[in-house]
């Protein structure tokens, strides 16, 4: 069971690393936006980072949980995971749409 948990955690951490890179890309785009758009983009990025931190905290709790408790924690982690995944996807779409609209004006 411990191997399963370790493999699960490693998979999550690898994806978190990918998402960190995505958030960094969004930050680079935000840094190039006009002042008004930058405020909104920075707000979205701060929200993503807070959600990412919540997921990382749950991963840590899952790692430290007893064998019997980790399955219970896994469901809460997966809920937070989906929220973060959806938020990153939505932010990427909004950033693209914002840049496209900004380029047409």
Coordinates of C-alpha atoms in Angstrom, one line a residue:
X1 CA 0.0 0.0 0.0
X2 CA 2.9 2.4 0.8
X3 CA 4.3 1.9 -2.7
X4 CA 0.9 2.8 -4.2
X5 CA 0.7 5.9 -2.1
X6 CA 4.3 6.9 -3.0
X7 CA 3.6 6.4 -6.7
X8 CA 0.5 8.4 -6.4
X9 CA 2.3 11.3 -4.6
X10 CA 5.1 11.2 -7.2
X11 CA 2.6 11.5 -10.0
X12 CA 0.9 14.4 -8.3
X13 CA 4.2 16.2 -7.7
X14 CA 5.2 15.8 -11.3
X15 CA 2.0 17.4 -12.5
X16 CA 2.3 20.2 -9.9
X17 CA 5.8 20.9 -11.4
X18 CA 4.2 21.2 -14.9
X19 CA 1.5 23.5 -13.5
X20 CA 4.1 25.6 -11.8
X21 CA 5.7 26.1 -15.2
X22 CA 2.3 27.0 -16.6
X23 CA 1.7 29.6 -13.8
X24 CA 5.1 31.0 -14.5
X25 CA 4.2 31.4 -18.2
X26 CA 1.0 33.1 -17.3
X27 CA 3.0 35.5 -15.0
X28 CA 5.3 36.3 -17.8
X29 CA 2.3 37.1 -20.0
X30 CA 0.8 39.2 -17.2
X31 CA 4.0 41.2 -16.8
X32 CA 3.7 42.2 -20.5
X33 CA 0.0 43.2 -20.3
X34 CA -1.3 46.8 -20.0
X35 CA -1.9 48.1 -16.5
X36 CA -5.6 47.3 -16.4
X37 CA -5.3 43.8 -17.7
X38 CA -2.2 43.2 -15.5
X39 CA -4.2 43.8 -12.3
X40 CA -6.8 41.2 -13.3
X41 CA -4.1 38.7 -14.5
X42 CA -2.2 39.2 -11.2
X43 CA -5.4 38.5 -9.3
X44 CA -5.9 35.3 -11.2
X45 CA -2.3 34.2 -10.7
X46 CA -2.5 34.8 -7.0
X47 CA -5.6 32.7 -6.9
X48 CA -3.9 29.9 -8.8
X49 CA -0.9 30.0 -6.4
X50 CA -3.2 29.9 -3.4
X51 CA -5.0 26.8 -4.8
X52 CA -1.7 25.2 -5.7
X53 CA -0.5 25.7 -2.2
X54 CA -3.7 24.1 -0.8
X55 CA -3.1 21.1 -3.0
X56 CA 0.6 20.9 -1.9
X57 CA -0.5 21.1 1.8
X58 CA -2.9 18.2 1.2
X59 CA -0.2 16.2 -0.5
X60 CA 2.0 16.7 2.5
X61 CA -0.8 15.6 4.8
X62 CA -1.4 12.6 2.7
X63 CA 2.3 11.6 2.9
X64 CA 2.2 11.9 6.7
X65 CA -1.0 10.1 7.2
X66 CA -1.2 6.5 8.5
X67 CA -1.9 3.7 6.1
X68 CA -5.5 3.6 7.0
X69 CA -6.1 7.4 6.8
X70 CA -4.5 8.2 3.5
X71 CA -7.4 6.8 1.4
X72 CA -9.7 9.2 3.3
X73 CA -7.4 12.1 2.6
X74 CA -7.1 11.1 -1.0
X75 CA -10.7 12.1 -1.8
X76 CA -10.3 15.7 -0.4
X77 CA -7.0 16.0 -2.3
X78 CA -8.6 14.9 -5.6
X79 CA -11.4 17.5 -5.1
X80 CA -8.8 20.3 -4.6
X81 CA -6.8 18.8 -7.5
X82 CA -9.8 19.2 -9.9
X83 CA -10.5 22.7 -8.8
X84 CA -6.8 23.7 -9.4
X85 CA -6.8 21.9 -12.8
X86 CA -10.0 23.7 -13.9
X87 CA -8.7 27.0 -12.6
X88 CA -5.4 26.8 -14.5
X89 CA -7.3 25.8 -17.7
X90 CA -9.7 28.6 -17.3
X91 CA -6.9 31.2 -16.6
X92 CA -5.0 30.0 -19.7
X93 CA -8.1 30.5 -21.9
X94 CA -8.9 33.9 -20.4
X95 CA -5.3 35.0 -20.9
X96 CA -5.3 33.9 -24.5
X97 CA -8.7 35.6 -25.1
X98 CA -7.5 38.7 -23.4
X99 CA -4.4 38.9 -25.5
X100 CA -6.3 38.2 -28.7
X101 CA -8.8 40.9 -27.9
X102 CA -6.1 43.3 -26.9
X103 CA -4.2 42.7 -30.1
X104 CA -7.3 43.5 -32.2
X105 CA -8.1 46.8 -30.5

